[in-house]
XYZ file of C-alpha atoms in Angstrom:
414
model
C 27.362 4.338 -28.416
C 24.646 5.430 -30.412
C 22.038 7.974 -30.052
C 19.139 5.089 -29.684
C 21.409 3.357 -27.168
C 22.146 6.575 -25.015
C 18.411 7.305 -24.606
C 17.903 4.001 -23.340
C 20.660 4.561 -20.681
C 19.086 7.738 -19.717
C 15.880 6.156 -19.206
C 17.125 3.335 -16.676
C 19.405 6.024 -14.966
C 15.676 8.015 -14.459
C 14.228 5.380 -13.417
C 16.859 4.797 -10.672
C 17.806 8.183 -9.958
C 14.222 9.817 -10.340
C 12.914 9.299 -6.600
C 15.741 10.720 -5.288
C 16.018 13.762 -7.438
C 12.225 14.416 -6.735
C 12.757 14.172 -3.112
C 15.517 16.227 -3.084
C 13.917 18.695 -4.713
C 10.696 18.764 -2.956
C 12.441 19.460 0.053
C 13.682 22.632 -1.193
C 10.751 23.972 -3.207
C 8.175 22.377 -1.038
C 6.009 21.400 -3.616
C 5.563 17.931 -5.061
C 4.293 18.720 -8.884
C 6.825 21.705 -8.870
C 9.700 19.320 -7.612
C 8.758 17.005 -10.282
C 9.092 19.220 -13.201
C 11.956 20.495 -11.906
C 13.216 16.738 -12.191
C 11.998 16.262 -15.602
C 13.504 19.532 -16.536
C 17.010 18.048 -15.821
C 15.912 15.093 -17.584
C 15.263 16.816 -20.714
C 18.584 18.435 -20.488
C 20.325 15.309 -20.380
C 18.681 14.093 -23.277
C 19.559 17.424 -25.266
C 23.123 16.818 -23.731
C 24.336 13.267 -23.343
C 23.902 11.875 -26.842
C 26.762 14.522 -27.709
C 29.248 14.795 -24.967
C 28.368 11.487 -23.528
C 27.125 9.766 -20.133
C 28.625 11.252 -17.257
C 30.850 9.035 -14.730
C 28.266 10.174 -12.196
C 24.933 10.604 -13.557
C 23.154 10.997 -10.825
C 24.961 14.073 -9.240
C 24.651 15.513 -12.360
C 21.065 15.442 -12.786
C 21.262 16.915 -9.117
C 23.391 19.595 -9.892
C 21.234 20.376 -12.905
C 17.567 20.012 -11.292
C 19.514 21.989 -7.982
C 20.392 25.294 -10.095
C 17.129 25.151 -12.091
C 15.467 25.127 -8.573
C 17.311 28.101 -7.250
C 16.294 29.837 -10.371
C 12.843 29.297 -9.718
C 12.655 30.031 -6.200
C 14.323 33.222 -7.036
C 11.349 33.595 -9.613
C 8.648 32.450 -7.455
C 9.307 35.264 -4.629
C 9.806 31.809 -2.545
C 13.797 32.294 -1.700
C 12.984 34.962 0.596
C 10.658 32.475 3.256
C 13.826 29.864 2.609
C 16.561 32.119 3.477
C 14.267 32.986 7.282
C 13.950 29.577 7.490
C 17.515 28.993 7.161
C 18.729 31.878 8.895
C 16.407 30.480 11.509
C 17.733 27.009 11.371
C 21.404 28.149 11.700
C 23.419 30.035 14.718
C 23.122 33.178 14.694
C 27.366 33.676 13.786
C 26.626 31.924 10.604
C 25.640 33.803 7.383
C 23.005 31.684 5.385
C 24.466 29.680 2.468
C 21.681 29.250 0.567
C 23.521 26.168 -1.642
C 24.993 24.560 1.503
C 21.262 24.529 3.251
C 19.926 22.557 0.196
C 21.823 19.349 0.909
C 19.943 17.079 3.552
C 20.068 13.461 3.832
C 18.809 11.543 1.337
C 17.244 8.902 3.507
C 14.911 11.811 4.630
C 14.492 13.377 1.787
C 12.898 9.864 0.277
C 11.147 8.988 3.595
C 9.698 12.544 3.158
C 8.580 11.956 -0.452
C 6.886 8.341 0.558
C 4.791 9.963 3.511
C 3.645 12.473 1.010
C 2.495 10.347 -2.037
C 0.879 8.120 0.247
C -0.778 10.945 2.338
C -4.714 10.060 3.692
C -6.051 12.993 1.923
C -5.760 11.532 -1.078
C -7.802 8.134 -2.459
C -5.911 4.686 -2.542
C -6.287 5.319 -6.308
C -4.544 8.571 -6.402
C -1.628 7.240 -3.558
C -1.039 4.553 -6.178
C -0.177 6.617 -9.115
C 1.266 9.267 -7.292
C 3.673 6.342 -5.670
C 4.153 4.732 -8.751
C 5.121 7.961 -10.659
C 7.319 9.609 -8.297
C 9.084 6.926 -6.632
C 9.023 4.727 -9.105
C 9.884 6.693 -11.938
C 6.845 5.038 -13.980
C 5.496 6.957 -16.657
C 1.781 7.805 -16.888
C 1.222 4.948 -19.758
C 3.286 2.393 -17.857
C 0.968 3.151 -14.878
C -2.617 2.942 -16.961
C -1.081 -0.433 -19.107
C -0.368 -1.766 -15.498
C -3.760 -1.538 -14.193
C -5.480 -1.879 -17.505
C -7.131 1.597 -16.883
C -7.004 4.736 -19.567
C -3.859 6.880 -19.690
C -6.446 9.940 -19.196
C -7.408 8.564 -16.153
C -4.339 7.845 -14.613
C -2.933 11.078 -15.622
C -5.921 13.438 -14.178
C -5.703 11.240 -11.082
C -2.009 12.462 -10.993
C -2.514 15.979 -11.753
C -5.528 15.708 -8.994
C -3.260 14.258 -6.522
C -0.579 17.016 -6.731
C -3.141 20.210 -7.001
C -4.994 18.408 -3.358
C -1.362 18.129 -2.065
C -0.694 21.935 -2.742
C -4.052 23.586 -2.138
C -4.320 21.903 1.518
C -0.725 22.710 2.117
C 0.496 19.647 3.196
C 4.036 19.686 4.438
C 7.015 17.749 3.192
C 7.741 16.604 6.316
C 8.187 13.483 8.355
C 5.154 12.981 10.283
C 5.450 12.160 14.203
C 3.768 10.452 17.141
C 0.408 8.555 16.141
C 0.286 10.442 12.923
C 3.258 8.797 11.691
C 1.905 5.224 12.546
C -1.261 6.517 10.827
C 0.540 7.880 7.748
C 2.848 4.700 8.020
C -0.109 2.121 7.439
C -1.355 4.118 4.471
C 2.277 3.600 2.738
C 2.277 0.210 3.726
C -1.272 -0.288 2.306
C -0.249 1.406 -1.104
C 2.799 -0.616 -1.402
C 1.422 -4.008 -0.804
C -1.868 -2.933 -3.150
C 1.086 -2.828 -6.122
C 2.188 -5.951 -4.870
C -0.733 -7.984 -5.262
C -1.967 -6.551 -8.128
C 1.358 -7.834 -9.845
C 0.895 -11.051 -7.989
C -2.993 -12.047 -9.152
C -3.881 -9.349 -11.392
C -7.614 -8.489 -10.806
C -8.256 -8.328 -14.446
C -7.086 -8.541 -17.918
C -5.670 -11.732 -19.954
C -2.586 -12.425 -17.563
C -2.228 -14.260 -14.231
C 0.792 -12.297 -13.053
C 2.129 -8.610 -13.607
C 5.794 -9.101 -12.609
C 7.037 -5.566 -13.273
C 4.484 -4.521 -10.308
C 5.735 -7.087 -8.129
C 9.316 -6.184 -8.537
C 7.903 -2.151 -8.000
C 6.453 -3.155 -4.824
C 9.492 -5.149 -3.483
C 12.045 -2.046 -4.329
C 9.948 0.161 -2.811
C 9.377 -1.932 0.155
C 13.122 -2.295 0.288
C 13.804 0.989 0.118
C 11.308 1.741 3.031
C 13.223 -0.938 5.328
C 16.632 0.207 4.632
C 15.621 4.070 5.871
C 12.693 2.479 8.670
C 14.893 -0.373 10.110
C 12.956 -0.814 13.250
C 9.818 -0.892 11.975
C 8.736 -4.743 12.453
C 5.419 -3.915 9.894
C 7.840 -2.881 7.233
C 9.855 -5.690 7.534
C 6.898 -8.009 7.981
C 5.807 -6.768 4.683
C 9.182 -6.884 3.226
C 9.807 -10.351 4.003
C 5.834 -11.095 2.821
C 6.463 -9.864 -0.459
C 10.189 -11.337 -0.923
C 8.544 -15.099 -0.327
C 5.670 -14.390 -2.522
C 7.625 -13.369 -5.116
C 10.271 -16.350 -5.009
C 7.009 -18.595 -6.465
C 6.920 -16.209 -9.592
C 8.719 -19.110 -12.019
C 6.163 -21.803 -10.559
C 3.337 -19.631 -10.609
C 2.264 -20.332 -14.594
C 2.505 -22.918 -17.252
C 4.579 -22.001 -20.415
C 1.362 -21.059 -22.220
C 1.116 -18.504 -19.208
C -1.938 -20.754 -17.886
C -1.985 -20.436 -13.672
C -0.630 -23.047 -11.190
C -2.058 -23.207 -8.195
C 0.300 -23.296 -4.864
C 0.057 -26.799 -4.099
C 0.544 -27.588 -7.834
C 3.406 -25.943 -8.282
C 7.074 -27.193 -9.069
C 8.229 -26.023 -6.023
C 12.278 -26.545 -6.885
C 11.203 -23.783 -9.568
C 11.385 -21.482 -6.610
C 13.551 -18.670 -5.898
C 15.772 -19.803 -2.437
C 18.028 -16.413 -2.857
C 14.397 -14.544 -2.089
C 13.300 -17.028 0.566
C 16.427 -16.572 2.327
C 15.762 -12.674 2.125
C 12.336 -12.857 3.865
C 13.569 -15.088 6.678
C 16.299 -13.104 7.161
C 13.538 -10.091 7.164
C 11.562 -12.135 9.614
C 14.347 -12.748 11.999
C 15.099 -9.251 12.199
C 11.435 -8.669 13.032
C 12.120 -11.581 15.807
C 15.284 -9.426 17.134
C 13.238 -6.834 17.943
C 10.682 -9.005 20.591
C 7.868 -7.266 19.527
C 4.406 -8.772 19.199
C 3.326 -9.546 15.303
C 0.934 -7.208 13.216
C -0.747 -7.968 10.393
C 2.083 -7.681 7.803
C 4.180 -9.884 9.975
C 2.007 -12.845 10.786
C 1.085 -12.775 6.966
C 4.926 -13.145 6.307
C 4.684 -16.029 8.873
C 2.692 -17.692 7.243
C 4.226 -17.744 3.478
C 7.310 -18.557 5.504
C 5.368 -21.729 6.380
C 4.739 -22.460 2.625
C 8.548 -21.441 1.971
C 9.744 -23.797 4.094
C 8.028 -26.942 3.296
C 10.504 -28.512 0.423
C 6.920 -30.759 -0.976
C 3.306 -29.290 -0.463
C 2.364 -32.772 1.623
C 5.134 -31.285 3.981
C 3.329 -28.225 5.049
C 2.575 -27.382 8.601
C -1.210 -26.692 7.862
C -1.766 -26.598 11.728
C 0.516 -23.305 12.176
C -0.763 -21.966 9.301
C -4.316 -22.038 10.575
C -3.085 -21.014 14.040
C -1.486 -17.942 12.287
C -4.886 -17.007 10.337
C -6.223 -17.238 13.916
C -3.922 -14.676 14.913
C -4.546 -12.569 12.098
C -7.705 -12.919 12.444
C -7.795 -11.090 15.718
C -5.296 -8.423 14.811
C -6.995 -7.608 11.767
C -10.485 -8.467 11.516
C -11.802 -9.142 8.066
C -14.094 -11.984 5.997
C -11.410 -12.558 3.587
C -8.656 -13.482 6.282
C -11.639 -15.865 7.763
C -12.263 -17.284 3.604
C -7.924 -18.062 4.067
C -8.589 -19.057 7.634
C -11.051 -21.716 6.352
C -8.845 -22.990 3.342
C -6.344 -23.847 6.203
C -8.180 -25.417 8.889
C -9.784 -27.692 5.888
C -6.191 -29.111 5.534
C -5.439 -29.101 8.708
C -8.519 -30.766 9.871
C -10.851 -31.884 6.728
C -13.134 -30.289 4.092
C -15.670 -30.486 6.462
C -14.228 -28.061 8.571
C -13.404 -25.452 6.533
C -16.573 -25.421 4.678
C -18.615 -25.060 7.937
C -16.425 -21.628 8.399
C -16.870 -20.918 4.344
C -20.870 -21.047 4.653
C -20.314 -18.331 7.573
C -19.264 -15.844 4.476
C -21.796 -15.927 2.226
C -23.062 -12.248 2.907
C -19.760 -10.846 3.800
C -18.293 -11.728 0.734
C -21.340 -11.606 -1.677
C -19.820 -11.410 -5.011
C -15.979 -12.017 -4.169
C -15.078 -15.222 -6.718
C -12.919 -16.424 -4.364
C -15.637 -17.423 -2.120
C -17.464 -19.632 -4.411
C -13.735 -20.855 -5.813
C -13.217 -21.914 -2.251
C -16.413 -23.586 -1.780
C -16.221 -25.579 -4.889
C -13.266 -26.911 -4.281
C -14.522 -28.201 -0.517
C -17.547 -29.577 -1.857
C -15.700 -31.397 -4.552
C -13.249 -33.345 -1.625
C -16.676 -34.061 0.318
C -17.554 -35.503 -2.803
C -20.598 -33.657 -3.599
C -20.010 -33.051 -7.002
C -22.813 -30.897 -8.874
C -22.711 -28.474 -6.245
C -18.746 -28.200 -6.379
C -19.103 -27.834 -10.175
C -22.065 -25.173 -9.452
C -19.941 -23.181 -7.112
C -16.577 -22.837 -9.382
C -18.816 -21.802 -12.419
C -20.120 -18.996 -10.166
C -16.284 -18.225 -9.314
C -15.642 -18.607 -12.907
C -18.697 -15.720 -13.853
C -17.349 -13.477 -11.069
C -13.401 -12.926 -11.467
C -12.696 -9.865 -14.167
C -9.171 -12.709 -14.796
C -9.479 -14.069 -18.265
C -6.538 -16.629 -17.272
C -8.708 -17.216 -13.770
C -11.397 -17.638 -15.353
C -10.576 -20.411 -17.720
C -8.855 -22.427 -14.637
C -12.124 -22.303 -12.731
C -14.266 -23.591 -15.859
C -11.650 -26.296 -15.938
C -12.196 -27.331 -12.924
C -15.649 -26.586 -12.722
C -15.591 -29.683 -15.973
C -13.905 -31.976 -14.539
C -16.329 -32.251 -11.704
C -18.875 -33.514 -14.186
C-alpha cells in the first residue's frame, strides 16, 4: 500500500474511531480539550508509524493504547494523578489496591454518551455546540465544518476553542446528568443533531440545495444516540424522522442539481431500506406505550408521506391532524405554516390560506411564508398576487437553488 493510500486509510479509521477515543480520554483527564489533544497525538503517531509498519489488525485498539499511555503521562506531569488515585481508591473496596490501568477502562457506551452531553451542554451557544459536536463526535476537521456551514474557517476554529475553554473554566463535569437535568440536556442534544440534519437536507444558503455529508453525519450521531438510550422515545423519533427524510435524497434534485419538490418527486427513487429503518424505529416507539413528543409526531408525518406510493395517495387529513397535535405539543409559527399546507391539501387552498394569513407578523422575513401563500393564491386563481408573493420569497432566501426555483414559479404565474 502506498503512503498516500495508507494516509487515506488512517483518516478513514480516525473518522470511525475518534469519538470513542476522545470519549474514553475525556473520562480519564476530565478535560475535553486535553482529550482531543491526546487523541490527535495518537493520530500523529499513526501517521508517522503505519506507513512503514502497516496498519494494525485492530487500528482502533492501537490508537486507544497509544493515547492512553500519553494520557497517563499527562496525568502524572500535571499532578492530576493523585486526585485520580484518590478517586479510584474511594470507588474500590478497601481490600483492593488501586490499579490505574484497569480503572481507566470503562464502558464505551457510557463514555460516548458523556461526550455527547458534554459537547451539547446548554452553557454553550448553539453555534458552539454544533461545531464542537461535529469536531469531537463526527471527527470532522475545522475546514470541513466551515465549508459545510459556509462560514470562514477561523470563525469555526474560534468557536471550538472558546467552547472547550468555557467547559473547562465552568468545571463542567464529564458525567451523565440525571433526572430533570438529563431530560433538559437531552433536548439540547437532539436539537443539535436535528439542526445539523436540516442544514444538510435543505441548506439555508449557498449554491447547493442539499449537503448530503451533513445529513449522513447527523444520522450517524442519531443512530449512536439511539443505541445508547434505547428507552428514550424522542431519540427514536428523531432517528425515525431523519431516516425517512434521508430516504428522499436521490429524488430531491435533478441531474443539474435543481430542487424537486415533494409532490413532484419520483418515488421509485426513494430508498426503501431507509424508510423501513424509520418505520421500525417508530414501531419501537409505539411499543414503549408513551404519548408522542414533537420528534415522534414529525416522524409520523414523514411516515404518512413514505407510505404513499403516489403523491395522490397521501393521507392529508391524517397529516393535518398530526400537525394539530404537534402545534399543541410544541407551539411554533413554522409548525402552523406546515399545518396550513396540510389543511390546504385536505380541505382546499382557501382553508390553508386563512391559517397562513394569521402568520404574517410572526414570520415576517421568513421566505417560506410568501412561498406557501404564493402557491395557495395561485391555486385560487389569484395569479398576480401569487407572482408577487413568490418573487418576495425569492428575495428573502439565501439559497441560490431555491431562489431560482421560486423565480421560475413566479414567472409561470404570468
